[in-house]
Short mmCIF file of C-alpha atoms in Angstrom, two decimals:
data_model
loop_
_atom_site.label_atom_id
_atom_site.label_comp_id
_atom_site.label_asym_id
_atom_site.label_seq_id
_atom_site.Cartn_x
_atom_site.Cartn_y
_atom_site.Cartn_z
CA UNK A 1 117.11 104.83 95.71
CA UNK A 2 115.32 105.03 92.36
CA UNK A 3 113.12 102.32 90.89
CA UNK A 4 115.61 101.36 88.17
CA UNK A 5 118.43 100.98 90.72
CA UNK A 6 116.22 98.81 92.94
CA UNK A 7 115.18 96.55 90.06
CA UNK A 8 118.80 96.03 88.98
CA UNK A 9 119.88 95.40 92.58
CA UNK A 10 117.15 92.77 93.02
CA UNK A 11 118.12 91.10 89.72
CA UNK A 12 114.70 91.68 88.17
CA UNK A 13 115.95 93.76 85.22
CA UNK A 14 119.37 94.11 83.60
CA UNK A 15 121.05 97.52 83.16
CA UNK A 16 120.56 97.09 79.39
CA UNK A 17 116.84 96.57 79.99
CA UNK A 18 116.67 99.78 82.02
CA UNK A 19 118.34 101.67 79.16
CA UNK A 20 115.87 100.24 76.64
CA UNK A 21 112.94 101.24 78.86
CA UNK A 22 114.36 104.75 79.32
CA UNK A 23 114.50 105.14 75.53
CA UNK A 24 110.90 103.94 75.23
CA UNK A 25 109.89 106.35 78.00
CA UNK A 26 111.32 109.30 76.08
CA UNK A 27 109.31 108.37 72.98
CA UNK A 28 106.07 106.99 74.41
CA UNK A 29 105.89 108.70 77.80
CA UNK A 30 104.63 107.07 80.97
CA UNK A 31 106.64 105.93 83.96
CA UNK A 32 109.64 103.65 83.83
CA UNK A 33 107.69 100.70 85.27
CA UNK A 34 104.98 101.00 82.63
CA UNK A 35 107.54 100.83 79.83
CA UNK A 36 109.36 97.88 81.43
CA UNK A 37 106.14 95.86 81.61
CA UNK A 38 105.14 96.94 78.11
CA UNK A 39 108.49 95.78 76.71
CA UNK A 40 108.09 92.38 78.37
CA UNK A 41 111.09 93.00 80.66
CA UNK A 42 109.20 92.93 83.99
CA UNK A 43 105.98 91.40 85.30
CA UNK A 44 103.27 93.54 86.83
CA UNK A 45 103.52 91.58 90.09
CA UNK A 46 107.26 92.26 90.40
CA UNK A 47 106.70 95.92 89.54
CA UNK A 48 104.01 96.33 92.22
CA UNK A 49 106.12 94.57 94.84
CA UNK A 50 109.13 96.73 94.00
CA UNK A 51 107.02 99.90 94.24
CA UNK A 52 105.83 98.81 97.67
CA UNK A 53 109.42 98.18 98.75
CA UNK A 54 110.59 101.49 97.28
CA UNK A 55 107.89 103.54 99.02
CA UNK A 56 107.72 101.36 102.15
CA UNK A 57 103.97 101.01 101.82
CA UNK A 58 101.22 98.59 100.85
CA UNK A 59 100.97 97.53 97.21
CA UNK A 60 98.54 95.81 94.84
CA UNK A 61 98.49 94.42 91.30
CA UNK A 62 96.19 92.69 88.83
CA UNK A 63 92.50 93.34 88.17
CA UNK A 64 91.32 95.53 91.06
CA UNK A 65 87.64 96.07 91.83
CA UNK A 66 86.78 99.00 94.12
CA UNK A 67 83.88 98.96 96.55
CA UNK A 68 81.07 101.19 95.20
CA UNK A 69 80.56 102.56 98.74
CA UNK A 70 84.17 103.74 98.77
CA UNK A 71 83.86 105.30 95.32
CA UNK A 72 80.84 107.26 96.42
CA UNK A 73 82.81 109.10 99.09
CA UNK A 74 84.84 111.23 96.68
CA UNK A 75 84.42 113.21 93.47
CA UNK A 76 85.37 111.27 90.35
CA UNK A 77 86.82 114.45 88.84
CA UNK A 78 89.09 114.94 91.86
CA UNK A 79 90.17 111.29 91.73
CA UNK A 80 90.97 111.67 88.03
CA UNK A 81 92.91 114.90 88.60
CA UNK A 82 94.97 113.59 91.54
CA UNK A 83 95.31 109.99 90.29
CA UNK A 84 93.81 107.95 93.11
CA UNK A 85 90.83 105.65 93.58
CA UNK A 86 89.10 104.63 96.84
CA UNK A 87 89.05 100.83 97.16
CA UNK A 88 87.70 99.73 100.57
CA UNK A 89 85.90 101.48 103.42
CA UNK A 90 84.86 100.54 106.93
CA UNK A 91 83.77 102.46 110.02
CA UNK A 92 87.09 104.26 110.50
CA UNK A 93 89.38 103.47 107.57
CA UNK A 94 89.51 104.14 103.81
CA UNK A 95 91.98 102.24 101.61
CA UNK A 96 92.96 104.29 98.56
CA UNK A 97 94.87 103.07 95.49
CA UNK A 98 97.50 105.64 94.52
CA UNK A 99 100.45 106.13 92.19
CA UNK A 100 102.29 108.44 94.59
CA UNK A 101 101.78 107.35 98.24
CA UNK A 102 103.71 110.41 99.47
CA UNK A 103 101.22 112.97 98.14
CA UNK A 104 100.26 113.83 101.71
CA UNK A 105 98.35 116.97 100.72
CA UNK A 106 95.87 114.95 98.65
CA UNK A 107 95.63 112.18 101.25
CA UNK A 108 94.91 114.70 104.00
CA UNK A 109 92.18 116.32 101.94
CA UNK A 110 90.54 112.92 101.38
CA UNK A 111 90.74 112.21 105.12
CA UNK A 112 89.15 115.55 105.98
CA UNK A 113 86.35 115.13 103.43
CA UNK A 114 85.47 111.53 104.40
CA UNK A 115 86.25 111.59 108.12
CA UNK A 116 88.24 108.37 107.67
CA UNK A 117 91.85 107.40 108.26
CA UNK A 118 93.30 107.05 104.74
CA UNK A 119 95.55 104.06 104.00
CA UNK A 120 97.46 104.46 100.68
CA UNK A 121 98.06 101.37 98.53
CA UNK A 122 100.52 101.91 95.67
CA UNK A 123 99.70 100.35 92.27
CA UNK A 124 101.41 100.57 88.84
CA UNK A 125 100.67 103.64 86.73
CA UNK A 126 99.10 101.77 83.81
CA UNK A 127 96.73 99.91 86.14
CA UNK A 128 95.64 103.21 87.67
CA UNK A 129 94.95 104.65 84.21
CA UNK A 130 92.80 101.64 83.34
CA UNK A 131 90.81 101.96 86.57
CA UNK A 132 90.29 105.70 86.10
CA UNK A 133 88.93 105.04 82.62
CA UNK A 134 86.57 102.39 83.92
CA UNK A 135 85.30 103.97 87.13
CA UNK A 136 85.78 107.73 86.58
CA UNK A 137 85.21 107.95 82.80
CA UNK A 138 88.67 109.51 82.54
CA UNK A 139 90.50 110.13 79.27
CA UNK A 140 93.92 108.54 79.07
CA UNK A 141 95.98 107.84 75.97
CA UNK A 142 95.68 104.19 74.95
CA UNK A 143 98.92 102.23 75.01
CA UNK A 144 99.98 98.79 73.84
CA UNK A 145 99.67 97.50 77.40
CA UNK A 146 95.97 98.48 77.43
CA UNK A 147 95.37 96.41 74.29
CA UNK A 148 97.09 93.27 75.64
CA UNK A 149 99.90 93.90 73.14
CA UNK A 150 102.70 92.92 75.56
CA UNK A 151 105.44 90.71 74.17
CA UNK A 152 106.86 88.29 76.75
CA UNK A 153 110.50 87.78 75.86
CA UNK A 154 111.94 84.26 75.88
CA UNK A 155 115.30 83.68 77.53
CA UNK A 156 118.34 84.36 75.29
CA UNK A 157 119.32 81.29 73.25
CA UNK A 158 116.08 79.44 73.97
CA UNK A 159 114.21 77.57 71.19
CA UNK A 160 111.22 79.84 71.78
CA UNK A 161 113.35 82.85 70.89
CA UNK A 162 114.49 81.27 67.63
CA UNK A 163 110.90 80.44 66.66
CA UNK A 164 109.80 83.97 67.52
CA UNK A 165 112.46 85.34 65.17
CA UNK A 166 111.34 83.04 62.35
CA UNK A 167 107.63 83.81 62.32
CA UNK A 168 106.11 87.20 61.48
CA UNK A 169 104.27 89.13 64.19
CA UNK A 170 100.76 87.87 64.90
CA UNK A 171 97.96 89.90 63.35
CA UNK A 172 94.56 90.23 65.02
CA UNK A 173 91.39 89.72 63.05
CA UNK A 174 89.01 92.67 62.83
CA UNK A 175 86.61 91.03 65.31
CA UNK A 176 89.34 90.24 67.84
CA UNK A 177 90.74 93.75 67.68
CA UNK A 178 87.37 95.44 68.07
CA UNK A 179 86.65 93.33 71.17
CA UNK A 180 90.01 94.18 72.77
CA UNK A 181 89.67 97.82 71.73
CA UNK A 182 86.24 98.12 73.35
CA UNK A 183 87.58 96.58 76.58
CA UNK A 184 90.54 98.99 76.60
CA UNK A 185 88.22 101.99 76.27
CA UNK A 186 86.21 100.71 79.24
CA UNK A 187 89.38 100.23 81.27
CA UNK A 188 89.71 96.44 81.21
CA UNK A 189 87.84 93.17 80.98
CA UNK A 190 84.34 92.94 82.37
CA UNK A 191 84.15 91.73 85.97
CA UNK A 192 81.37 89.26 86.76
CA UNK A 193 82.26 88.28 90.32
CA UNK A 194 80.96 89.38 93.69
CA UNK A 195 82.08 92.87 94.66
CA UNK A 196 81.80 92.01 98.32
CA UNK A 197 84.59 89.44 98.15
CA UNK A 198 87.05 91.64 96.32
CA UNK A 199 88.98 92.52 99.48
CA UNK A 200 91.35 89.68 98.65
CA UNK A 201 92.56 91.47 95.54
CA UNK A 202 94.53 94.11 97.45
CA UNK A 203 97.80 92.73 98.78
CA UNK A 204 100.51 94.16 101.00
CA UNK A 205 101.03 95.35 104.56
CA UNK A 206 98.75 98.22 105.40
CA UNK A 207 100.42 101.31 106.83
CA UNK A 208 99.14 101.94 110.35
CA UNK A 209 99.89 105.38 111.77
CA UNK A 210 100.86 105.43 115.47
CA UNK A 211 98.95 108.65 116.17
CA UNK A 212 95.34 108.30 117.35
CA UNK A 213 92.55 109.13 114.97
CA UNK A 214 91.27 112.69 115.45
CA UNK A 215 87.50 112.97 114.90
CA UNK A 216 86.48 115.33 112.13
CA UNK A 217 84.37 118.27 113.26
CA UNK A 218 81.16 119.29 111.44
CA UNK A 219 81.55 121.59 108.50
CA UNK A 220 80.00 124.50 110.41
CA UNK A 221 82.84 124.53 112.96
CA UNK A 222 86.50 125.46 112.62
CA UNK A 223 88.35 122.68 114.44
CA UNK A 224 91.90 123.08 115.63
CA UNK A 225 94.13 120.00 115.42
CA UNK A 226 95.40 118.91 118.87
CA UNK A 227 99.11 118.75 119.52
CA UNK A 228 100.25 115.15 119.14
CA UNK A 229 103.50 114.27 120.93
CA UNK A 230 106.32 113.13 118.70
CA UNK A 231 106.51 109.36 118.33
CA UNK A 232 109.80 107.44 118.43
CA UNK A 233 110.76 105.85 115.09
CA UNK A 234 109.41 102.37 114.49
CA UNK A 235 111.39 99.52 112.93
CA UNK A 236 110.91 99.15 109.17
CA UNK A 237 109.07 96.02 108.05
CA UNK A 238 109.43 95.35 104.32
CA UNK A 239 106.09 95.05 102.46
CA UNK A 240 104.77 91.50 102.09
CA UNK A 241 101.69 90.23 100.23
CA UNK A 242 98.63 89.18 102.19
CA UNK A 243 97.52 85.54 101.94
CA UNK A 244 94.34 85.17 99.91
CA UNK A 245 92.22 84.60 103.05
CA UNK A 246 94.09 86.40 105.83
CA UNK A 247 93.09 85.55 109.41
CA UNK A 248 92.71 88.37 111.97
CA UNK A 249 96.21 89.40 112.96
CA UNK A 250 97.92 92.38 114.54
CA UNK A 251 100.49 93.73 112.07
CA UNK A 252 103.60 95.70 112.87
CA UNK A 253 103.49 99.06 111.09
CA UNK A 254 106.46 100.09 108.93
CA UNK A 255 108.18 103.36 109.67
CA UNK A 256 106.58 106.34 107.99
CA UNK A 257 108.12 109.66 107.03
CA UNK A 258 107.29 112.41 109.50
CA UNK A 259 104.15 114.15 108.34
CA UNK A 260 103.32 117.70 109.28
CA UNK A 261 100.61 118.34 111.85
CA UNK A 262 97.10 118.40 110.42
CA UNK A 263 96.26 121.92 109.30
CA UNK A 264 93.29 123.87 110.58
CA UNK A 265 90.29 123.04 108.41
CA UNK A 266 89.46 126.08 106.32
CA UNK A 267 86.80 126.22 103.66
CA UNK A 268 88.47 126.37 100.22
CA UNK A 269 88.21 129.66 98.35
CA UNK A 270 85.75 129.78 95.47
CA UNK A 271 87.11 128.41 92.23
CA UNK A 272 88.50 131.03 89.89
CA UNK A 273 87.20 130.76 86.36
CA UNK A 274 90.22 130.23 84.12
CA UNK A 275 90.08 131.91 80.72
CA UNK A 276 90.17 129.49 77.77
CA UNK A 277 93.55 128.84 76.24
CA UNK A 278 94.13 130.69 72.97
CA UNK A 279 94.17 128.49 69.86
CA UNK A 280 97.63 127.37 68.73
CA UNK A 281 99.33 129.49 66.11
CA UNK A 282 101.10 127.93 63.10
CA UNK A 283 104.89 127.85 62.94
CA UNK A 284 107.07 128.52 59.92
CA UNK A 285 109.62 125.93 58.87
CA UNK A 286 112.49 127.92 60.41
CA UNK A 287 110.58 128.43 63.67
CA UNK A 288 109.75 124.73 63.87
CA UNK A 289 113.39 123.77 63.31
CA UNK A 290 114.48 126.09 66.10
CA UNK A 291 111.79 124.77 68.49
CA UNK A 292 112.79 121.14 67.86
CA UNK A 293 116.42 121.96 68.55
CA UNK A 294 115.54 123.06 72.10
CA UNK A 295 112.81 120.52 72.86
CA UNK A 296 113.02 119.14 76.39
CA UNK A 297 110.41 116.37 76.19
CA UNK A 298 108.06 114.54 73.83
CA UNK A 299 105.25 117.03 74.45
CA UNK A 300 107.45 119.82 73.04
CA UNK A 301 108.07 117.70 69.94
CA UNK A 302 104.35 117.04 69.44
CA UNK A 303 103.35 120.70 69.77
CA UNK A 304 106.06 121.84 67.38
CA UNK A 305 105.28 119.30 64.64
CA UNK A 306 101.52 119.87 64.85
CA UNK A 307 101.84 123.68 64.86
CA UNK A 308 103.95 123.48 61.71
CA UNK A 309 101.42 121.16 60.05
CA UNK A 310 98.59 123.49 61.12
CA UNK A 311 99.86 126.11 58.69
CA UNK A 312 99.44 123.73 55.73
CA UNK A 313 96.54 121.35 56.46
CA UNK A 314 93.20 121.45 58.29
CA UNK A 315 93.31 118.19 60.30
CA UNK A 316 96.61 117.13 61.86
CA UNK A 317 97.26 114.14 64.06
CA UNK A 318 100.28 112.54 65.73
CA UNK A 319 99.97 108.80 66.38
CA UNK A 320 102.18 106.48 68.42
CA UNK A 321 103.36 103.16 66.99
CA UNK A 322 103.96 100.32 69.44
CA UNK A 323 104.42 96.88 67.92
CA UNK A 324 101.30 96.01 65.92
CA UNK A 325 99.22 98.87 67.30
CA UNK A 326 98.70 102.55 66.40
CA UNK A 327 97.22 104.79 69.10
CA UNK A 328 96.24 108.45 69.19
CA UNK A 329 98.54 110.95 70.90
CA UNK A 330 97.83 114.63 70.01
CA UNK A 331 95.89 116.51 67.37
CA UNK A 332 95.20 120.03 66.10
CA UNK A 333 92.87 121.51 63.53
CA UNK A 334 89.24 121.82 62.52
CA UNK A 335 86.99 119.53 64.56
CA UNK A 336 89.93 117.67 66.18
CA UNK A 337 89.33 117.05 69.90
CA UNK A 338 92.12 115.89 72.22
CA UNK A 339 89.80 113.66 74.27
CA UNK A 340 88.71 111.82 71.12
CA UNK A 341 92.28 111.54 69.82
CA UNK A 342 93.34 109.66 72.97
CA UNK A 343 90.65 107.05 72.27
CA UNK A 344 92.06 106.16 68.84
CA UNK A 345 93.36 102.62 68.44
CA UNK A 346 94.05 100.96 65.06
CA UNK A 347 95.54 97.49 64.55
CA UNK A 348 98.29 97.12 61.94
CA UNK A 349 96.66 94.47 59.79
CA UNK A 350 97.89 92.98 56.53
CA UNK A 351 96.12 95.47 54.24
CA UNK A 352 96.27 98.52 56.52
CA UNK A 353 97.51 101.84 55.10
CA UNK A 354 99.20 102.52 58.41
CA UNK A 355 100.97 99.16 58.22
CA UNK A 356 102.22 99.99 54.72
CA UNK A 357 103.78 103.22 56.00
CA UNK A 358 105.36 101.48 58.99
CA UNK A 359 106.79 98.59 56.97
CA UNK A 360 108.15 100.69 54.10
CA UNK A 361 109.22 103.56 56.42
CA UNK A 362 108.18 105.90 53.64
CA UNK A 363 105.48 108.56 53.41
CA UNK A 364 102.09 107.87 51.81
CA UNK A 365 100.02 110.22 49.63
CA UNK A 366 96.64 109.14 48.35
CA UNK A 367 93.24 107.70 49.36
CA UNK A 368 93.17 105.74 52.62
CA UNK A 369 91.79 102.19 52.48
CA UNK A 370 88.14 102.27 53.55
CA UNK A 371 87.32 99.67 56.20
CA UNK A 372 85.52 99.51 59.54
CA UNK A 373 88.60 100.37 61.63
CA UNK A 374 89.36 103.49 59.58
CA UNK A 375 85.69 104.43 59.74
CA UNK A 376 85.99 104.59 63.54
CA UNK A 377 89.28 106.49 63.14
CA UNK A 378 87.65 109.24 61.07
CA UNK A 379 84.63 109.42 63.36
CA UNK A 380 86.96 110.15 66.28
CA UNK A 381 88.95 112.56 64.13
CA UNK A 382 85.78 114.60 63.64
CA UNK A 383 84.43 113.79 60.19
CA UNK A 384 84.45 111.43 57.23
CA UNK A 385 87.03 110.06 54.81
CA UNK A 386 89.06 112.60 52.83
CA UNK A 387 89.63 112.16 49.13
CA UNK A 388 93.37 111.95 49.79
CA UNK A 389 95.58 112.09 52.90
CA UNK A 390 99.28 112.32 53.75
CA UNK A 391 100.88 109.97 56.28
CA UNK A 392 104.51 110.45 57.25
CA UNK A 393 106.59 108.09 59.46
CA UNK A 394 108.75 109.64 62.21
CA UNK A 395 111.81 107.48 62.91
CA UNK A 396 114.15 107.26 65.86
CA UNK A 397 117.29 105.18 65.29
CA UNK A 398 115.71 103.58 62.24
CA UNK A 399 112.50 102.54 64.02
CA UNK A 400 109.08 104.06 63.29
CA UNK A 401 107.79 105.48 66.58
CA UNK A 402 105.14 107.95 65.36
CA UNK A 403 102.96 108.58 62.33
CA UNK A 404 102.04 112.13 61.33
CA UNK A 405 98.63 112.10 59.66
CA UNK A 406 97.31 115.21 57.83
CA UNK A 407 94.37 115.95 55.54
CA UNK A 408 92.09 118.81 54.51
CA UNK A 409 88.83 117.38 55.80
CA UNK A 410 86.08 115.07 54.53
CA UNK A 411 85.91 114.62 50.73
CA UNK A 412 88.80 117.05 50.22
CA UNK A 413 92.10 116.72 48.41
CA UNK A 414 95.24 117.08 50.53
CA UNK A 415 98.14 119.00 48.92
CA UNK A 416 101.20 116.71 48.84
CA UNK A 417 103.52 119.45 50.10
CA UNK A 418 105.84 117.21 52.14
CA UNK A 419 109.31 118.53 51.26
CA UNK A 420 109.82 120.60 54.40
CA UNK A 421 107.98 117.96 56.44
CA UNK A 422 110.52 115.30 55.41
CA UNK A 423 113.38 117.54 56.57
CA UNK A 424 111.53 118.28 59.81
CA UNK A 425 111.09 114.56 60.49
CA UNK A 426 114.87 114.17 60.60
CA UNK A 427 115.05 116.93 63.22
CA UNK A 428 112.46 115.03 65.28
CA UNK A 429 114.74 111.99 65.35
CA UNK A 430 117.71 114.09 66.45
CA UNK A 431 115.64 115.73 69.20
CA UNK A 432 114.62 112.36 70.58
CA UNK A 433 118.18 111.06 70.53
CA UNK A 434 119.36 114.13 72.45
CA UNK A 435 116.62 113.59 75.03
CA UNK A 436 117.62 109.92 75.38
CA UNK A 437 121.24 110.88 76.07
CA UNK A 438 120.13 113.37 78.72
CA UNK A 439 117.80 110.84 80.35
CA UNK A 440 120.49 108.16 80.57
CA UNK A 441 123.09 110.57 81.94
CA UNK A 442 120.63 111.63 84.65
#
């Protein structure tokens, strides 16, 4: 069973809500659960519980604080690459927050490295991204959910819904936005409690394997895993949250998928130095049209649009628009770094140039309003303010989902050659609609 089917079966989300989240997933990426929470259609607690039920494993939600001793057992780069984070450790066991609890290869490698029995605890994708930013200095694209820009939807026909329709969207002040933006870059709000008492944060039934723990041999030896007799299947116990102060209790383990026998420990081969990727080459208008026609995902769309823009301008950036927030997605050109692009976050305030483009759904050519937020934007973009810039909205079904920003560098004029770009933007919308139809049919 898939997550969407489970949520509909449990009555947590309507089929129409699943369709809306699938459309948002095509445009903004991320997993289905992330988009459901971001759209205000599902709570994080219900998402985590459903993930635990779907994977038949422990689950957790909310602000999670890992034990520094557990973090010190693994490489932060490996945790970032494989999307996991050690949370708790004792004499024999290591609890690890994961997005995919069935990545047995990664879990086995952690067990071999630490000499502990690894217990996976599934958490929502967006929460994992926040924790990796905070504790592993990882680069992840900012989303509306990271900036507390989640809109909780009132029930249909309620007075709250009518009031929400009457008033314009709330606008953050510059100070409020900068505070939230700084927290999002760090991976969440500052934690001032006692790390030692954070065990209560992780909820769910821990998965206990029936096989005995096999001691890990020293690195200088080549241990051979003993043959463990096959175990009869255990009854499945659905995941349940722990009480906040759980007493000592013997828990019945849920059934686990059969895992292959532990492989013989072999030292990994030396890392092969990968050659650097060649710089992207510009596309002609005809080539870009053809590429968009066969795009299979949003990453294809981004590469095609930016490679076309690269042939005309020096700095090119694709931004995502979610509610009252603009975040960085991809960039190409002189001085543009992907890691810095993913840290871009700009609020759509009353006098913002970006807000003008979103509200009018029309392209902008001219000098960008100089304020503190745009100063940070250009610093991350790799330079100062240009004399003029071009900003083009990309629409899907009449809604602005991306902004294409181009200029020729600091203190330079930007040629307003947007004719072909306007035609290309219509092809972007058609590509997204085709992807949405394929996603729904699947």
